[in-house]
Amino acid sequence: MHGKLERALLAESYVRLHRDGDTDSLNGFVVGLSQSWVLLNALNVDTLTFNGFEAVRLADITRMTEPKSFIPRALRWRRERPQPMPDLLLEDILGLLSSANTAFALLTLHQEKIESETYHIGRVERLGRRKVTLAEIDSRANWKRTGKYRYEDITRVTLGDGYAAALWEVGAQGWRERRAQDQQDQEEKS
Protein backbone atom coordinates (compact mmCIF):
# COMPACT_ATOMS: atom_id res chain seq x y z
CA MET A 1 0.00 0.00 0.00
CA HIS A 2 2.80 2.41 0.88
CA GLY A 3 4.29 2.11 -2.64
CA LYS A 4 0.94 2.90 -4.29
CA LEU A 5 0.42 5.90 -2.05
CA GLU A 6 3.94 7.13 -2.76
CA ARG A 7 3.33 6.92 -6.52
CA ALA A 8 0.04 8.83 -6.09
CA LEU A 9 1.89 11.49 -4.09
CA LEU A 10 4.56 11.94 -6.74
CA ALA A 11 2.06 11.92 -9.64
CA GLU A 12 -0.43 14.20 -7.85
CA SER A 13 -3.14 11.65 -8.64
CA TYR A 14 -6.77 11.89 -7.57
CA VAL A 15 -7.39 8.92 -5.26
CA ARG A 16 -10.07 7.23 -3.19
CA LEU A 17 -9.00 5.50 0.03
CA HIS A 18 -11.05 2.56 1.26
CA ARG A 19 -10.78 1.35 4.84
CA ASP A 20 -11.99 -1.42 7.13
CA GLY A 21 -15.46 -1.58 8.63
CA ASP A 22 -18.30 0.88 8.31
CA THR A 23 -16.14 3.82 7.34
CA ASP A 24 -16.76 5.98 4.30
CA SER A 25 -14.16 6.11 1.57
CA LEU A 26 -12.12 9.30 1.40
CA ASN A 27 -11.46 11.27 -1.79
CA GLY A 28 -8.61 13.64 -2.51
CA PHE A 29 -4.93 13.96 -3.26
CA VAL A 30 -2.07 12.46 -1.26
CA VAL A 31 0.08 15.36 -0.03
CA GLY A 32 2.03 13.65 2.77
CA LEU A 33 3.13 10.14 3.67
CA SER A 34 5.04 8.31 6.38
CA GLN A 35 5.27 4.66 7.41
CA SER A 36 2.28 5.19 9.76
CA TRP A 37 0.07 7.94 8.32
CA VAL A 38 -1.05 9.33 4.98
CA LEU A 39 -2.23 12.93 4.59
CA LEU A 40 -4.94 13.55 2.03
CA ASN A 41 -6.03 16.98 0.81
CA ALA A 42 -9.72 16.13 1.01
CA LEU A 43 -11.94 16.74 -1.98
CA ASN A 44 -15.70 17.19 -1.71
CA VAL A 45 -16.86 15.33 -4.83
CA ASP A 46 -20.29 16.99 -4.75
CA THR A 47 -18.94 20.54 -5.04
CA LEU A 48 -15.49 19.76 -6.46
CA THR A 49 -13.86 21.87 -3.76
CA PHE A 50 -11.00 21.08 -1.45
CA ASN A 51 -12.04 20.81 2.19
CA GLY A 52 -9.06 20.58 4.51
CA PHE A 53 -6.96 17.52 5.22
CA GLU A 54 -7.51 13.97 6.41
CA ALA A 55 -4.67 12.22 8.21
CA VAL A 56 -5.46 8.51 7.94
CA ARG A 57 -3.76 5.65 9.73
CA LEU A 58 -2.01 3.63 7.04
CA ALA A 59 -2.77 0.30 8.73
CA ASP A 60 -6.51 0.87 8.23
CA ILE A 61 -6.40 1.41 4.47
CA THR A 62 -7.53 -1.71 2.65
CA ARG A 63 -7.51 -0.38 -0.88
CA MET A 64 -6.60 2.69 -2.89
CA THR A 65 -8.19 3.40 -6.24
CA GLU A 66 -7.62 6.09 -8.82
CA PRO A 67 -11.16 6.70 -10.08
CA LYS A 68 -11.51 7.15 -13.81
CA SER A 69 -13.34 10.44 -13.70
CA PHE A 70 -13.60 13.89 -15.19
CA ILE A 71 -12.70 15.35 -11.78
CA PRO A 72 -8.94 15.90 -12.38
CA ARG A 73 -9.70 17.63 -15.70
CA ALA A 74 -12.39 19.78 -14.08
CA LEU A 75 -9.99 20.84 -11.34
CA ARG A 76 -7.32 21.74 -13.92
CA TRP A 77 -9.89 23.70 -15.96
CA ARG A 78 -10.86 25.59 -12.79
CA ARG A 79 -7.17 26.07 -11.97
CA GLU A 80 -7.68 24.31 -8.64
CA ARG A 81 -4.70 22.45 -7.26
CA PRO A 82 -4.25 20.43 -4.10
CA GLN A 83 -2.98 22.48 -1.20
CA PRO A 84 0.59 21.65 -0.20
CA MET A 85 1.16 19.68 2.94
CA PRO A 86 1.06 21.90 6.02
CA ASP A 87 3.90 21.69 8.52
CA LEU A 88 2.85 18.39 10.10
CA LEU A 89 4.82 15.54 11.64
CA LEU A 90 3.34 12.30 10.30
CA GLU A 91 5.76 9.79 11.82
CA ASP A 92 3.57 8.97 14.83
CA ILE A 93 0.32 10.04 16.47
CA LEU A 94 2.03 12.24 19.10
CA GLY A 95 3.90 14.21 16.44
CA LEU A 96 0.78 14.47 14.31
CA LEU A 97 -1.40 15.79 17.15
CA SER A 98 1.25 18.16 18.48
CA SER A 99 2.02 19.68 15.07
CA ALA A 100 -1.67 19.77 14.06
CA ASN A 101 -2.51 21.67 17.24
CA THR A 102 0.08 24.28 16.24
CA ALA A 103 -0.88 24.47 12.55
CA PHE A 104 -4.69 24.51 12.94
CA ALA A 105 -7.16 26.16 15.31
CA LEU A 106 -9.19 22.95 15.74
CA LEU A 107 -8.72 19.28 14.99
CA THR A 108 -11.21 16.47 14.74
CA LEU A 109 -10.42 13.05 16.20
CA HIS A 110 -12.13 9.97 14.79
CA GLN A 111 -12.22 6.59 16.53
CA GLU A 112 -14.04 4.71 13.81
CA LYS A 113 -13.30 1.22 15.12
CA ILE A 114 -15.09 2.15 18.36
CA GLU A 115 -17.66 4.77 17.28
CA SER A 116 -18.03 4.95 13.52
CA GLU A 117 -20.38 7.95 13.51
CA THR A 118 -18.92 9.94 16.41
CA TYR A 119 -16.05 12.39 16.35
CA HIS A 120 -14.51 14.86 18.77
CA ILE A 121 -13.55 18.43 17.80
CA GLY A 122 -11.29 20.62 19.88
CA ARG A 123 -7.80 21.69 20.90
CA VAL A 124 -5.13 19.47 22.42
CA GLU A 125 -4.64 20.31 26.08
CA ARG A 126 -2.22 17.55 26.94
CA LEU A 127 -0.35 14.72 25.26
CA GLY A 128 0.14 11.93 27.77
CA ARG A 129 1.91 8.61 27.45
CA ARG A 130 -1.17 6.74 26.19
CA LYS A 131 -3.91 9.35 25.77
CA VAL A 132 -4.55 12.81 24.40
CA THR A 133 -6.61 15.26 26.44
CA LEU A 134 -8.83 17.32 24.16
CA ALA A 135 -10.69 20.51 25.14
CA GLU A 136 -13.88 19.97 23.16
CA ILE A 137 -16.18 22.39 21.38
CA ASP A 138 -19.77 21.33 20.69
CA SER A 139 -22.01 21.90 17.66
CA ARG A 140 -23.20 25.23 19.12
CA ALA A 141 -19.57 26.46 19.34
CA ASN A 142 -19.57 26.19 23.15
CA TRP A 143 -16.56 24.82 25.01
CA LYS A 144 -18.14 22.08 27.07
CA ARG A 145 -15.82 19.44 28.33
CA THR A 146 -12.47 17.81 28.20
CA GLY A 147 -12.18 14.28 26.85
CA LYS A 148 -9.36 11.76 26.96
CA TYR A 149 -8.75 9.48 23.99
CA ARG A 150 -6.32 6.62 23.61
CA TYR A 151 -3.82 7.06 20.78
CA GLU A 152 -4.29 3.50 19.59
CA ASP A 153 -8.02 4.16 19.02
CA ILE A 154 -7.52 7.23 16.79
CA THR A 155 -8.02 6.17 13.17
CA ARG A 156 -8.23 9.56 11.47
CA VAL A 157 -7.60 13.24 12.20
CA THR A 158 -9.43 15.92 10.20
CA LEU A 159 -7.77 19.32 9.87
CA GLY A 160 -8.65 22.66 8.30
CA ASP A 161 -12.11 21.72 7.04
CA GLY A 162 -14.88 24.27 6.57
CA TYR A 163 -17.01 23.02 9.47
CA ALA A 164 -14.19 23.30 12.00
CA ALA A 165 -13.18 26.71 10.61
CA ALA A 166 -16.73 28.01 11.14
CA LEU A 167 -16.86 26.52 14.65
CA TRP A 168 -13.62 28.30 15.51
CA GLU A 169 -14.84 31.62 14.09
CA VAL A 170 -17.85 31.49 16.39
CA GLY A 171 -16.19 29.80 19.38
CA ALA A 172 -12.75 31.47 19.51
CA GLN A 173 -13.79 34.07 22.09
CA GLY A 174 -14.97 31.29 24.40
CA TRP A 175 -11.59 29.61 24.01
CA ARG A 176 -9.75 32.81 24.94
CA GLU A 177 -11.99 33.22 28.00
CA ARG A 178 -11.38 29.61 29.01
CA ARG A 179 -7.58 30.03 28.70
CA ALA A 180 -7.69 33.25 30.75
CA GLN A 181 -9.73 31.52 33.48
CA ASP A 182 -7.34 28.55 33.52
CA GLN A 183 -4.37 30.92 33.88
CA GLN A 184 -6.10 32.81 36.71
CA ASP A 185 -6.87 29.51 38.48
CA GLN A 186 -3.19 28.49 38.18
CA GLU A 187 -2.02 31.81 39.63
CA GLU A 188 -4.40 31.46 42.59
CA LYS A 189 -3.04 27.97 43.33
CA SER A 190 0.55 29.29 43.41
CSV table of C-alpha atoms in Angstrom, one decimal:
chain,number,residue,atom,x,y,z
A,1,MET,CA,0.0,0.0,0.0
A,2,HIS,CA,2.8,2.4,0.9
A,3,GLY,CA,4.3,2.1,-2.6
A,4,LYS,CA,0.9,2.9,-4.3
A,5,LEU,CA,0.4,5.9,-2.1
A,6,GLU,CA,3.9,7.1,-2.8
A,7,ARG,CA,3.3,6.9,-6.5
A,8,ALA,CA,0.0,8.8,-6.1
A,9,LEU,CA,1.9,11.5,-4.1
A,10,LEU,CA,4.6,11.9,-6.7
A,11,ALA,CA,2.1,11.9,-9.6
A,12,GLU,CA,-0.4,14.2,-7.8
A,13,SER,CA,-3.1,11.7,-8.6
A,14,TYR,CA,-6.8,11.9,-7.6
A,15,VAL,CA,-7.4,8.9,-5.3
A,16,ARG,CA,-10.1,7.2,-3.2
A,17,LEU,CA,-9.0,5.5,0.0
A,18,HIS,CA,-11.0,2.6,1.3
A,19,ARG,CA,-10.8,1.3,4.8
A,20,ASP,CA,-12.0,-1.4,7.1
A,21,GLY,CA,-15.5,-1.6,8.6
A,22,ASP,CA,-18.3,0.9,8.3
A,23,THR,CA,-16.1,3.8,7.3
A,24,ASP,CA,-16.8,6.0,4.3
A,25,SER,CA,-14.2,6.1,1.6
A,26,LEU,CA,-12.1,9.3,1.4
A,27,ASN,CA,-11.5,11.3,-1.8
A,28,GLY,CA,-8.6,13.6,-2.5
A,29,PHE,CA,-4.9,14.0,-3.3
A,30,VAL,CA,-2.1,12.5,-1.3
A,31,VAL,CA,0.1,15.4,0.0
A,32,GLY,CA,2.0,13.6,2.8
A,33,LEU,CA,3.1,10.1,3.7
A,34,SER,CA,5.0,8.3,6.4
A,35,GLN,CA,5.3,4.7,7.4
A,36,SER,CA,2.3,5.2,9.8
A,37,TRP,CA,0.1,7.9,8.3
A,38,VAL,CA,-1.1,9.3,5.0
A,39,LEU,CA,-2.2,12.9,4.6
A,40,LEU,CA,-4.9,13.6,2.0
A,41,ASN,CA,-6.0,17.0,0.8
A,42,ALA,CA,-9.7,16.1,1.0
A,43,LEU,CA,-11.9,16.7,-2.0
A,44,ASN,CA,-15.7,17.2,-1.7
A,45,VAL,CA,-16.9,15.3,-4.8
A,46,ASP,CA,-20.3,17.0,-4.8
A,47,THR,CA,-18.9,20.5,-5.0
A,48,LEU,CA,-15.5,19.8,-6.5
A,49,THR,CA,-13.9,21.9,-3.8
A,50,PHE,CA,-11.0,21.1,-1.4
A,51,ASN,CA,-12.0,20.8,2.2
A,52,GLY,CA,-9.1,20.6,4.5
A,53,PHE,CA,-7.0,17.5,5.2
A,54,GLU,CA,-7.5,14.0,6.4
A,55,ALA,CA,-4.7,12.2,8.2
A,56,VAL,CA,-5.5,8.5,7.9
A,57,ARG,CA,-3.8,5.6,9.7
A,58,LEU,CA,-2.0,3.6,7.0
A,59,ALA,CA,-2.8,0.3,8.7
A,60,ASP,CA,-6.5,0.9,8.2
A,61,ILE,CA,-6.4,1.4,4.5
A,62,THR,CA,-7.5,-1.7,2.7
A,63,ARG,CA,-7.5,-0.4,-0.9
A,64,MET,CA,-6.6,2.7,-2.9
A,65,THR,CA,-8.2,3.4,-6.2
A,66,GLU,CA,-7.6,6.1,-8.8
A,67,PRO,CA,-11.2,6.7,-10.1
A,68,LYS,CA,-11.5,7.1,-13.8
A,69,SER,CA,-13.3,10.4,-13.7
A,70,PHE,CA,-13.6,13.9,-15.2
A,71,ILE,CA,-12.7,15.4,-11.8
A,72,PRO,CA,-8.9,15.9,-12.4
A,73,ARG,CA,-9.7,17.6,-15.7
A,74,ALA,CA,-12.4,19.8,-14.1
A,75,LEU,CA,-10.0,20.8,-11.3
A,76,ARG,CA,-7.3,21.7,-13.9
A,77,TRP,CA,-9.9,23.7,-16.0
A,78,ARG,CA,-10.9,25.6,-12.8
A,79,ARG,CA,-7.2,26.1,-12.0
A,80,GLU,CA,-7.7,24.3,-8.6
A,81,ARG,CA,-4.7,22.5,-7.3
A,82,PRO,CA,-4.2,20.4,-4.1
A,83,GLN,CA,-3.0,22.5,-1.2
A,84,PRO,CA,0.6,21.7,-0.2
A,85,MET,CA,1.2,19.7,2.9
A,86,PRO,CA,1.1,21.9,6.0
A,87,ASP,CA,3.9,21.7,8.5
A,88,LEU,CA,2.8,18.4,10.1
A,89,LEU,CA,4.8,15.5,11.6
A,90,LEU,CA,3.3,12.3,10.3
A,91,GLU,CA,5.8,9.8,11.8
A,92,ASP,CA,3.6,9.0,14.8
A,93,ILE,CA,0.3,10.0,16.5
A,94,LEU,CA,2.0,12.2,19.1
A,95,GLY,CA,3.9,14.2,16.4
A,96,LEU,CA,0.8,14.5,14.3
A,97,LEU,CA,-1.4,15.8,17.1
A,98,SER,CA,1.2,18.2,18.5
A,99,SER,CA,2.0,19.7,15.1
A,100,ALA,CA,-1.7,19.8,14.1
A,101,ASN,CA,-2.5,21.7,17.2
A,102,THR,CA,0.1,24.3,16.2
A,103,ALA,CA,-0.9,24.5,12.6
A,104,PHE,CA,-4.7,24.5,12.9
A,105,ALA,CA,-7.2,26.2,15.3
A,106,LEU,CA,-9.2,23.0,15.7
A,107,LEU,CA,-8.7,19.3,15.0
A,108,THR,CA,-11.2,16.5,14.7
A,109,LEU,CA,-10.4,13.0,16.2
A,110,HIS,CA,-12.1,10.0,14.8
A,111,GLN,CA,-12.2,6.6,16.5
A,112,GLU,CA,-14.0,4.7,13.8
A,113,LYS,CA,-13.3,1.2,15.1
A,114,ILE,CA,-15.1,2.1,18.4
A,115,GLU,CA,-17.7,4.8,17.3
A,116,SER,CA,-18.0,5.0,13.5
A,117,GLU,CA,-20.4,8.0,13.5
A,118,THR,CA,-18.9,9.9,16.4
A,119,TYR,CA,-16.0,12.4,16.3
A,120,HIS,CA,-14.5,14.9,18.8
A,121,ILE,CA,-13.5,18.4,17.8
A,122,GLY,CA,-11.3,20.6,19.9
A,123,ARG,CA,-7.8,21.7,20.9
A,124,VAL,CA,-5.1,19.5,22.4
A,125,GLU,CA,-4.6,20.3,26.1
A,126,ARG,CA,-2.2,17.6,26.9
A,127,LEU,CA,-0.4,14.7,25.3
A,128,GLY,CA,0.1,11.9,27.8
A,129,ARG,CA,1.9,8.6,27.4
A,130,ARG,CA,-1.2,6.7,26.2
A,131,LYS,CA,-3.9,9.4,25.8
A,132,VAL,CA,-4.6,12.8,24.4
A,133,THR,CA,-6.6,15.3,26.4
A,134,LEU,CA,-8.8,17.3,24.2
A,135,ALA,CA,-10.7,20.5,25.1
A,136,GLU,CA,-13.9,20.0,23.2
A,137,ILE,CA,-16.2,22.4,21.4
A,138,ASP,CA,-19.8,21.3,20.7
A,139,SER,CA,-22.0,21.9,17.7
A,140,ARG,CA,-23.2,25.2,19.1
A,141,ALA,CA,-19.6,26.5,19.3
A,142,ASN,CA,-19.6,26.2,23.2
A,143,TRP,CA,-16.6,24.8,25.0
A,144,LYS,CA,-18.1,22.1,27.1
A,145,ARG,CA,-15.8,19.4,28.3
A,146,THR,CA,-12.5,17.8,28.2
A,147,GLY,CA,-12.2,14.3,26.8
A,148,LYS,CA,-9.4,11.8,27.0
A,149,TYR,CA,-8.8,9.5,24.0
A,150,ARG,CA,-6.3,6.6,23.6
A,151,TYR,CA,-3.8,7.1,20.8
A,152,GLU,CA,-4.3,3.5,19.6
A,153,ASP,CA,-8.0,4.2,19.0
A,154,ILE,CA,-7.5,7.2,16.8
A,155,THR,CA,-8.0,6.2,13.2
A,156,ARG,CA,-8.2,9.6,11.5
A,157,VAL,CA,-7.6,13.2,12.2
A,158,THR,CA,-9.4,15.9,10.2
A,159,LEU,CA,-7.8,19.3,9.9
A,160,GLY,CA,-8.7,22.7,8.3
A,161,ASP,CA,-12.1,21.7,7.0
A,162,GLY,CA,-14.9,24.3,6.6
A,163,TYR,CA,-17.0,23.0,9.5
A,164,ALA,CA,-14.2,23.3,12.0
A,165,ALA,CA,-13.2,26.7,10.6
A,166,ALA,CA,-16.7,28.0,11.1
A,167,LEU,CA,-16.9,26.5,14.7
A,168,TRP,CA,-13.6,28.3,15.5
A,169,GLU,CA,-14.8,31.6,14.1
A,170,VAL,CA,-17.8,31.5,16.4
A,171,GLY,CA,-16.2,29.8,19.4
A,172,ALA,CA,-12.8,31.5,19.5
A,173,GLN,CA,-13.8,34.1,22.1
A,174,GLY,CA,-15.0,31.3,24.4
A,175,TRP,CA,-11.6,29.6,24.0
A,176,ARG,CA,-9.7,32.8,24.9
A,177,GLU,CA,-12.0,33.2,28.0
A,178,ARG,CA,-11.4,29.6,29.0
A,179,ARG,CA,-7.6,30.0,28.7
A,180,ALA,CA,-7.7,33.3,30.8
A,181,GLN,CA,-9.7,31.5,33.5
A,182,ASP,CA,-7.3,28.5,33.5
A,183,GLN,CA,-4.4,30.9,33.9
A,184,GLN,CA,-6.1,32.8,36.7
A,185,ASP,CA,-6.9,29.5,38.5
A,186,GLN,CA,-3.2,28.5,38.2
A,187,GLU,CA,-2.0,31.8,39.6
A,188,GLU,CA,-4.4,31.5,42.6
A,189,LYS,CA,-3.0,28.0,43.3
A,190,SER,CA,0.5,29.3,43.4
